[in-house]
Amino acid sequence: MEKQVVDGLREVFQSGRSRPLQYRKQQLGALHRLITEHQEDIEQALKQDLNRNTYNTSLFELISIENDIKLAESEMADWAAPRPVKKNLNSALDNVYIKPEPLGVVLIIGTWNYPWAMILQPLVGAIAAGNAAVLKPSELSEHSARLMKELLPLYLDKEMYQVVTGGVPETQELLRQRFDHIFYTGSSMVGKLVMEAAARHLTPVTLELGGKSPCYVDKNCDIAVACRRITWGKFANCGQTCIAPDYILCEPSIQDRIVEEIQKTLLEFYQTDPKSSPDYCRIINTRHFDRVLALMNECTIALGGESDRSQCYIAPTVLKDVLPHFKIMQEEIFGPLLPIVTVNGLSEAIQFINAREKPLALYVFSSDKTVIKRMLAETSSGGVTVNDVLMHYTVDTLPFGGVGNSGMGRYHGKHTFDQLSHHRACLIKSFAMEGLNDARYPPLTAARLRKAKFFMQHRLCSCSGICVWAVIATLLAIGLKDNVP
Amino acid sequence: MESQKQVLERLRGAFRSGVTLPVHFRLTQLEAMMSLFEDNETQIIEAMHEDLAKPKFEAVLSEIEIVVNDICYAISNLQSWMQPTYVATNLATKLDDCFVRREPLGVVLIIGAWNYPLHLILLPLIGAIAAGNCAILKPSEISRATEKLLAELIPKYLSQECYAVIRGGAEETKTLLENRFDHIFYTGSQSVARCILLAAAVHLTPVTLELGGKCPCLIYGRLDMKAAAKRLVWAKFFNAGQSCVAPDYVLCTAETRDALLPFIKETLESFYGSDPQQSPDLGRIVTDRHWDRLLELLKKSEGKIVIGGESDKKTKYIAPTVVVDVMESDALMQEEIFGPILPILTIKSLDEAIYFVNEREKPLALYAFSDESQVVNTVLERTCSGGFCSNDGIVHMSLPGLPFGGVGASGMGNYHGRWGFETFSHKRGCMMRSWLLERVNVLRYPPYNESNLSWLRWATTAKKKGWAGCSVM
């Protein structure tokens, strides 16, 4: 079945249907209508999947998708146009440019924590770049998956874009097929399997993975504001965000103050009983609930700690004096537990971070520019937000992606378009100026070699206007001669 | 002698120390690479000759000049490449600084190939050095003289802390690939590329694969026959056809073929004389095994040899050979030729040629020869390939402004010029938020309400074209 889907899409892609920009804009417009006309259905599905409320859904998923669609619609012509590049003397009179072209059929594998954004944002780029696509939403967010499968064919061209639902066997079967690009969002462990499957067909991949995103709070900062921002980013979606601040690093002297400020903020956000707040989500399922709960075992609970398995509810929890060898520091938490690990200053914090895998995001809170500068210069991560969390995700002009264990490739805005395009190098020459070419033909003479080397150089390309005309005049004079001594 | 693991650990230690980060260090290394070429031109030409009987002319242009040009290009542009690029923001983030930093990846592995043994390993190295990485070079063991020269010269000119050459064959490469690198850059065949990708998947290592395939050359419509023949012959028989972007086969009508053949003959004679085996300007096949493979293809072929066909095993010589009446099922059409044999297949229409090309794997390069711009545009629009050049061959890869790389079965990723720098960099998206306007942030905090949402929606909407965008907050 999966093979038929892919073969069918490939055939329609090869017919050239998605080449015209008008077609792509139509599809994007239809996708936009899907979201706006079914916003309530999407919100309902997310409530059932994650107990997500409507506000969070809009803020975290729908707004980003809509913005991406509007951006692609208005900028597509620019993105898809040939991009001229610098020439050397040999090509001074030729057309030299990069032509963005679609890749073909791309596979987009989504994930359950932001089931709509993680699939539809890459899809916007795939459509804008002129590809066909297979979408494989996560079966863990089953209501969203079912709704997506039902709605997409009602709006988009089902001969070019299809949703395949199912679990591990269906995904494995899909991965046996040949795609022109695979875009996967999920865990590093499965990321390796995706890359392995892609290797068979030499398929390029984009892997948006995870890791433990550290959050360093310098003693020199507005701790109250820092803690509000961290609390927001950590506990939104019940901590189930790939770029959530995973753990805090700070000096022992400010640990208690941090706990205090977080406590104040939690009260403000979710009131005395987060369980009954309409704004607090749930863990996706009992398997993850058990996993997250077990991470608390060795730790000292500073705040929260309550749970209710029947609702997959875990209270916003802060753990203090966490030691590096605790289980909670060995894997990405992906839940509402915020460990605080104390370090003696910036250098130790940097060492701590660098001893671990490169994370998807890194956060640093400080009013001291040298602290920020050092943190940026001496660590590596997919992306960074300074003095806040998550926000670099919202700027679509910034490339969003991981490095090392946290992933490869990038997207958002134009970056998705570029990631899902082939940048074809084009040199358009005429038959004229054959005299120039003589320099490179055998038999070798010293004069020919000298001339050939001269024309290959680009050192002369940054010359002033008058100089350029002199050069072009010389080229014309030489080029129009038939033979070169 | 150090083991592979020891070399890798040493380089990793050097990278962690931060020695490759300052622009001054990178420039010094690039300048040292330049000196490597300036001081050793004779030895380089000799090594090329020993490995491939590469004519001096070809060695200078395709192994020295092209690399030296890229070094100059990197040196003149490095400072600007290293600058963070600031990006536009939306209203909600107007007071923040958003920029992209280009950061080194760490320790990279560059695996070279034997056909341009210096170029294919040192050109990627330029990008790796410019981007601030440490690098292990694994040259091809098939081009022995160059491998030996690299092992001698690299430690002499470049920082031994940061760059190392590891020699060996398939076994050593396999062991090397078990280690963890931060990027693997491979030039070579598709079958080996699959093994490399599998090894890379274990560590989630990103890769650049510069592979090959059969590069088609469509010749159609009105033509300057003489110029077309010259350019085609030059591109095909350069390095005795052993170029990943050599035009592999020609597609044209019978009339075009008949008109072109005399010019091809004439050009071959003007390039290599009446007996090409005596010409100092024609290369040889790299090994006996490769020579055998090519002769086997020629033997199995059911086409008609109209030019050349002579060969001499002792000197690994194969004459520039043109074969006509080649069918799709011919032996010459089943694999990348990588030798001085040019099959010409006849087609009746441009559509047929395009269809033929599209039925096959996407090639590394695609050529269209025609004086009619309509023909060139049609081929360009209706096909896909790593790179494209009209009315000439190979030369598109000498332009540092153009990314050089494949697509589909011909590879992934690219390099040359700035593209090499980008390939070996991590583009880190950074946002510096202001401490101010915490009251604006209130819009996003719980408890949630509808009016806050409307404000946020407005503030985060993408900037429209031509809109001045005032900062209300």
PDB file of N, CA, C and O in Angstrom, chain A residues 440 442-447 449-450 453, chain B residues 41-42 44-50 52-65 238-239 279-283:
ATOM      1  N   ARG A 440      42.493  26.875 -23.184  1.00  0.00           N
ATOM      2  CA  ARG A 440      42.492  25.661 -22.366  1.00  0.00           C
ATOM      3  C   ARG A 440      42.703  24.387 -23.168  1.00  0.00           C
ATOM      4  O   ARG A 440      42.840  23.302 -22.620  1.00  0.00           O
ATOM      5  N   PRO A 442      44.421  21.502 -25.627  1.00  0.00           N
ATOM      6  CA  PRO A 442      45.750  21.029 -26.006  1.00  0.00           C
ATOM      7  C   PRO A 442      45.996  21.370 -27.480  1.00  0.00           C
ATOM      8  O   PRO A 442      45.022  21.649 -28.180  1.00  0.00           O
ATOM      9  N   PRO A 443      47.200  21.285 -28.023  1.00  0.00           N
ATOM     10  CA  PRO A 443      48.410  20.960 -27.264  1.00  0.00           C
ATOM     11  C   PRO A 443      48.865  22.106 -26.352  1.00  0.00           C
ATOM     12  O   PRO A 443      48.628  23.265 -26.649  1.00  0.00           O
ATOM     13  N   LEU A 444      49.539  21.717 -25.271  1.00  0.00           N
ATOM     14  CA  LEU A 444      49.983  22.689 -24.285  1.00  0.00           C
ATOM     15  C   LEU A 444      51.074  23.574 -24.839  1.00  0.00           C
ATOM     16  O   LEU A 444      52.035  23.114 -25.432  1.00  0.00           O
ATOM     17  N   THR A 445      50.905  24.872 -24.648  1.00  0.00           N
ATOM     18  CA  THR A 445      52.021  25.780 -24.855  1.00  0.00           C
ATOM     19  C   THR A 445      52.061  26.653 -23.601  1.00  0.00           C
ATOM     20  O   THR A 445      51.057  26.803 -22.910  1.00  0.00           O
ATOM     21  N   ALA A 446      53.232  27.233 -23.361  1.00  0.00           N
ATOM     22  CA  ALA A 446      53.383  28.073 -22.160  1.00  0.00           C
ATOM     23  C   ALA A 446      52.407  29.241 -22.217  1.00  0.00           C
ATOM     24  O   ALA A 446      51.771  29.609 -21.223  1.00  0.00           O
ATOM     25  N   ALA A 447      52.244  29.806 -23.414  1.00  0.00           N
ATOM     26  CA  ALA A 447      51.350  30.965 -23.560  1.00  0.00           C
ATOM     27  C   ALA A 447      49.913  30.587 -23.238  1.00  0.00           C
ATOM     28  O   ALA A 447      49.192  31.313 -22.556  1.00  0.00           O
ATOM     29  N   LEU A 449      48.870  28.182 -21.351  1.00  0.00           N
ATOM     30  CA  LEU A 449      48.725  27.892 -19.920  1.00  0.00           C
ATOM     31  C   LEU A 449      48.587  29.193 -19.135  1.00  0.00           C
ATOM     32  O   LEU A 449      47.736  29.331 -18.258  1.00  0.00           O
ATOM     33  N   ARG A 450      49.430  30.179 -19.525  1.00  0.00           N
ATOM     34  CA  ARG A 450      49.382  31.472 -18.832  1.00  0.00           C
ATOM     35  C   ARG A 450      47.995  32.086 -18.976  1.00  0.00           C
ATOM     36  O   ARG A 450      47.393  32.586 -18.036  1.00  0.00           O
ATOM     37  N   LYS A 453      45.270  30.292 -16.934  1.00  0.00           N
ATOM     38  CA  LYS A 453      45.337  30.598 -15.501  1.00  0.00           C
ATOM     39  C   LYS A 453      44.749  31.979 -15.242  1.00  0.00           C
ATOM     40  O   LYS A 453      44.013  32.197 -14.291  1.00  0.00           O
TER      41      LYS A 453
ATOM     42  N   GLU B  41      55.189  22.742  -6.749  1.00  0.00           N
ATOM     43  CA  GLU B  41      54.495  22.558  -8.014  1.00  0.00           C
ATOM     44  C   GLU B  41      55.099  21.393  -8.809  1.00  0.00           C
ATOM     45  O   GLU B  41      54.376  20.544  -9.341  1.00  0.00           O
ATOM     46  N   THR B  42      56.414  21.338  -8.855  1.00  0.00           N
ATOM     47  CA  THR B  42      57.063  20.268  -9.642  1.00  0.00           C
ATOM     48  C   THR B  42      56.725  18.896  -9.081  1.00  0.00           C
ATOM     49  O   THR B  42      56.358  17.988  -9.835  1.00  0.00           O
ATOM     50  N   ILE B  44      54.219  18.024  -7.351  1.00  0.00           N
ATOM     51  CA  ILE B  44      52.797  17.740  -7.561  1.00  0.00           C
ATOM     52  C   ILE B  44      52.577  17.232  -8.974  1.00  0.00           C
ATOM     53  O   ILE B  44      51.923  16.205  -9.196  1.00  0.00           O
ATOM     54  N   ILE B  45      53.147  17.953  -9.938  1.00  0.00           N
ATOM     55  CA  ILE B  45      52.977  17.549 -11.339  1.00  0.00           C
ATOM     56  C   ILE B  45      53.550  16.150 -11.555  1.00  0.00           C
ATOM     57  O   ILE B  45      52.957  15.323 -12.275  1.00  0.00           O
ATOM     58  N   GLU B  46      54.681  15.876 -10.914  1.00  0.00           N
ATOM     59  CA  GLU B  46      55.291  14.539 -11.040  1.00  0.00           C
ATOM     60  C   GLU B  46      54.398  13.465 -10.456  1.00  0.00           C
ATOM     61  O   GLU B  46      54.235  12.396 -11.055  1.00  0.00           O
ATOM     62  N   ALA B  47      53.823  13.726  -9.296  1.00  0.00           N
ATOM     63  CA  ALA B  47      52.954  12.736  -8.648  1.00  0.00           C
ATOM     64  C   ALA B  47      51.731  12.463  -9.521  1.00  0.00           C
ATOM     65  O   ALA B  47      51.304  11.319  -9.701  1.00  0.00           O
ATOM     66  N   MET B  48      51.165  13.523 -10.106  1.00  0.00           N
ATOM     67  CA  MET B  48      49.994  13.371 -10.985  1.00  0.00           C
ATOM     68  C   MET B  48      50.368  12.511 -12.190  1.00  0.00           C
ATOM     69  O   MET B  48      49.583  11.690 -12.669  1.00  0.00           O
ATOM     70  N   HIS B  49      51.595  12.750 -12.656  1.00  0.00           N
ATOM     71  CA  HIS B  49      52.024  12.009 -13.835  1.00  0.00           C
ATOM     72  C   HIS B  49      52.201  10.537 -13.513  1.00  0.00           C
ATOM     73  O   HIS B  49      51.820   9.647 -14.282  1.00  0.00           O
ATOM     74  N   GLU B  50      52.777  10.303 -12.345  1.00  0.00           N
ATOM     75  CA  GLU B  50      52.992   8.909 -11.918  1.00  0.00           C
ATOM     76  C   GLU B  50      51.663   8.174 -11.729  1.00  0.00           C
ATOM     77  O   GLU B  50      51.508   7.020 -12.124  1.00  0.00           O
ATOM     78  N   LEU B  52      48.451   9.060 -12.908  1.00  0.00           N
ATOM     79  CA  LEU B  52      47.472   9.044 -13.996  1.00  0.00           C
ATOM     80  C   LEU B  52      48.065   9.439 -15.338  1.00  0.00           C
ATOM     81  O   LEU B  52      47.302   9.665 -16.273  1.00  0.00           O
ATOM     82  N   ALA B  53      49.394   9.530 -15.411  1.00  0.00           N
ATOM     83  CA  ALA B  53      50.031  10.084 -16.618  1.00  0.00           C
ATOM     84  C   ALA B  53      49.358  11.405 -16.941  1.00  0.00           C
ATOM     85  O   ALA B  53      49.138  11.751 -18.098  1.00  0.00           O
ATOM     86  N   LYS B  54      49.047  12.156 -15.899  1.00  0.00           N
ATOM     87  CA  LYS B  54      48.301  13.398 -16.103  1.00  0.00           C
ATOM     88  C   LYS B  54      49.225  14.400 -16.774  1.00  0.00           C
ATOM     89  O   LYS B  54      50.311  14.681 -16.283  1.00  0.00           O
ATOM     90  N   PRO B  55      48.802  14.974 -17.939  1.00  0.00           N
ATOM     91  CA  PRO B  55      49.634  15.968 -18.608  1.00  0.00           C
ATOM     92  C   PRO B  55      49.823  17.181 -17.689  1.00  0.00           C
ATOM     93  O   PRO B  55      48.915  17.531 -16.927  1.00  0.00           O
ATOM     94  N   LYS B  56      50.954  17.825 -17.816  1.00  0.00           N
ATOM     95  CA  LYS B  56      51.259  18.975 -16.959  1.00  0.00           C
ATOM     96  C   LYS B  56      50.151  20.020 -17.028  1.00  0.00           C
ATOM     97  O   LYS B  56      49.723  20.580 -16.028  1.00  0.00           O
ATOM     98  N   PHE B  57      49.680  20.272 -18.230  1.00  0.00           N
ATOM     99  CA  PHE B  57      48.635  21.252 -18.494  1.00  0.00           C
ATOM    100  C   PHE B  57      47.414  20.966 -17.617  1.00  0.00           C
ATOM    101  O   PHE B  57      46.890  21.832 -16.926  1.00  0.00           O
ATOM    102  N   GLU B  58      46.978  19.731 -17.660  1.00  0.00           N
ATOM    103  CA  GLU B  58      45.786  19.338 -16.904  1.00  0.00           C
ATOM    104  C   GLU B  58      46.056  19.416 -15.406  1.00  0.00           C
ATOM    105  O   GLU B  58      45.216  19.878 -14.631  1.00  0.00           O
ATOM    106  N   ALA B  59      47.238  18.971 -14.999  1.00  0.00           N
ATOM    107  CA  ALA B  59      47.578  18.999 -13.572  1.00  0.00           C
ATOM    108  C   ALA B  59      47.556  20.433 -13.066  1.00  0.00           C
ATOM    109  O   ALA B  59      47.007  20.727 -12.006  1.00  0.00           O
ATOM    110  N   VAL B  60      48.127  21.339 -13.851  1.00  0.00           N
ATOM    111  CA  VAL B  60      48.174  22.731 -13.400  1.00  0.00           C
ATOM    112  C   VAL B  60      46.769  23.311 -13.288  1.00  0.00           C
ATOM    113  O   VAL B  60      46.407  23.921 -12.286  1.00  0.00           O
ATOM    114  N   LEU B  61      45.958  23.103 -14.319  1.00  0.00           N
ATOM    115  CA  LEU B  61      44.628  23.716 -14.311  1.00  0.00           C
ATOM    116  C   LEU B  61      43.701  23.071 -13.291  1.00  0.00           C
ATOM    117  O   LEU B  61      43.020  23.751 -12.531  1.00  0.00           O
ATOM    118  N   SER B  62      43.658  21.722 -13.333  1.00  0.00           N
ATOM    119  CA  SER B  62      42.600  21.060 -12.557  1.00  0.00           C
ATOM    120  C   SER B  62      43.012  20.603 -11.173  1.00  0.00           C
ATOM    121  O   SER B  62      42.182  20.141 -10.411  1.00  0.00           O
ATOM    122  N   GLU B  63      44.305  20.684 -10.843  1.00  0.00           N
ATOM    123  CA  GLU B  63      44.701  20.262  -9.499  1.00  0.00           C
ATOM    124  C   GLU B  63      45.349  21.394  -8.718  1.00  0.00           C
ATOM    125  O   GLU B  63      45.239  21.453  -7.511  1.00  0.00           O
ATOM    126  N   ILE B  64      46.045  22.283  -9.442  1.00  0.00           N
ATOM    127  CA  ILE B  64      46.718  23.367  -8.724  1.00  0.00           C
ATOM    128  C   ILE B  64      45.911  24.655  -8.782  1.00  0.00           C
ATOM    129  O   ILE B  64      45.471  25.173  -7.758  1.00  0.00           O
ATOM    130  N   GLU B  65      45.704  25.151  -9.996  1.00  0.00           N
ATOM    131  CA  GLU B  65      45.040  26.454 -10.145  1.00  0.00           C
ATOM    132  C   GLU B  65      43.672  26.514  -9.486  1.00  0.00           C
ATOM    133  O   GLU B  65      43.338  27.478  -8.800  1.00  0.00           O
ATOM    134  N   PHE B 238      39.353  15.119 -21.283  1.00  0.00           N
ATOM    135  CA  PHE B 238      40.172  15.667 -20.205  1.00  0.00           C
ATOM    136  C   PHE B 238      40.341  14.563 -19.170  1.00  0.00           C
ATOM    137  O   PHE B 238      39.363  13.920 -18.785  1.00  0.00           O
ATOM    138  N   ASN B 239      41.601  14.366 -18.721  1.00  0.00           N
ATOM    139  CA  ASN B 239      41.856  13.303 -17.741  1.00  0.00           C
ATOM    140  C   ASN B 239      41.410  11.946 -18.259  1.00  0.00           C
ATOM    141  O   ASN B 239      40.991  11.070 -17.492  1.00  0.00           O
ATOM    142  N   SER B 279      50.886  11.679 -27.976  1.00  0.00           N
ATOM    143  CA  SER B 279      50.682  13.038 -27.472  1.00  0.00           C
ATOM    144  C   SER B 279      50.973  13.110 -25.977  1.00  0.00           C
ATOM    145  O   SER B 279      50.525  12.265 -25.205  1.00  0.00           O
ATOM    146  N   PRO B 280      51.740  14.125 -25.537  1.00  0.00           N
ATOM    147  CA  PRO B 280      51.989  14.286 -24.105  1.00  0.00           C
ATOM    148  C   PRO B 280      50.767  14.856 -23.376  1.00  0.00           C
ATOM    149  O   PRO B 280      50.769  14.979 -22.152  1.00  0.00           O
ATOM    150  N   ASP B 281      49.729  15.204 -24.147  1.00  0.00           N
ATOM    151  CA  ASP B 281      48.600  15.907 -23.552  1.00  0.00           C
ATOM    152  C   ASP B 281      47.391  15.019 -23.268  1.00  0.00           C
ATOM    153  O   ASP B 281      46.329  15.514 -22.897  1.00  0.00           O
ATOM    154  N   LEU B 282      47.534  13.716 -23.461  1.00  0.00           N
ATOM    155  CA  LEU B 282      46.415  12.819 -23.165  1.00  0.00           C
ATOM    156  C   LEU B 282      46.762  11.934 -21.970  1.00  0.00           C
ATOM    157  O   LEU B 282      47.833  11.326 -21.939  1.00  0.00           O
ATOM    158  N   GLY B 283      45.870  11.846 -21.013  1.00  0.00           N
ATOM    159  CA  GLY B 283      46.132  11.059 -19.820  1.00  0.00           C
ATOM    160  C   GLY B 283      45.997   9.560 -20.071  1.00  0.00           C
ATOM    161  O   GLY B 283      45.689   9.118 -21.176  1.00  0.00           O
TER     162      GLY B 283
END
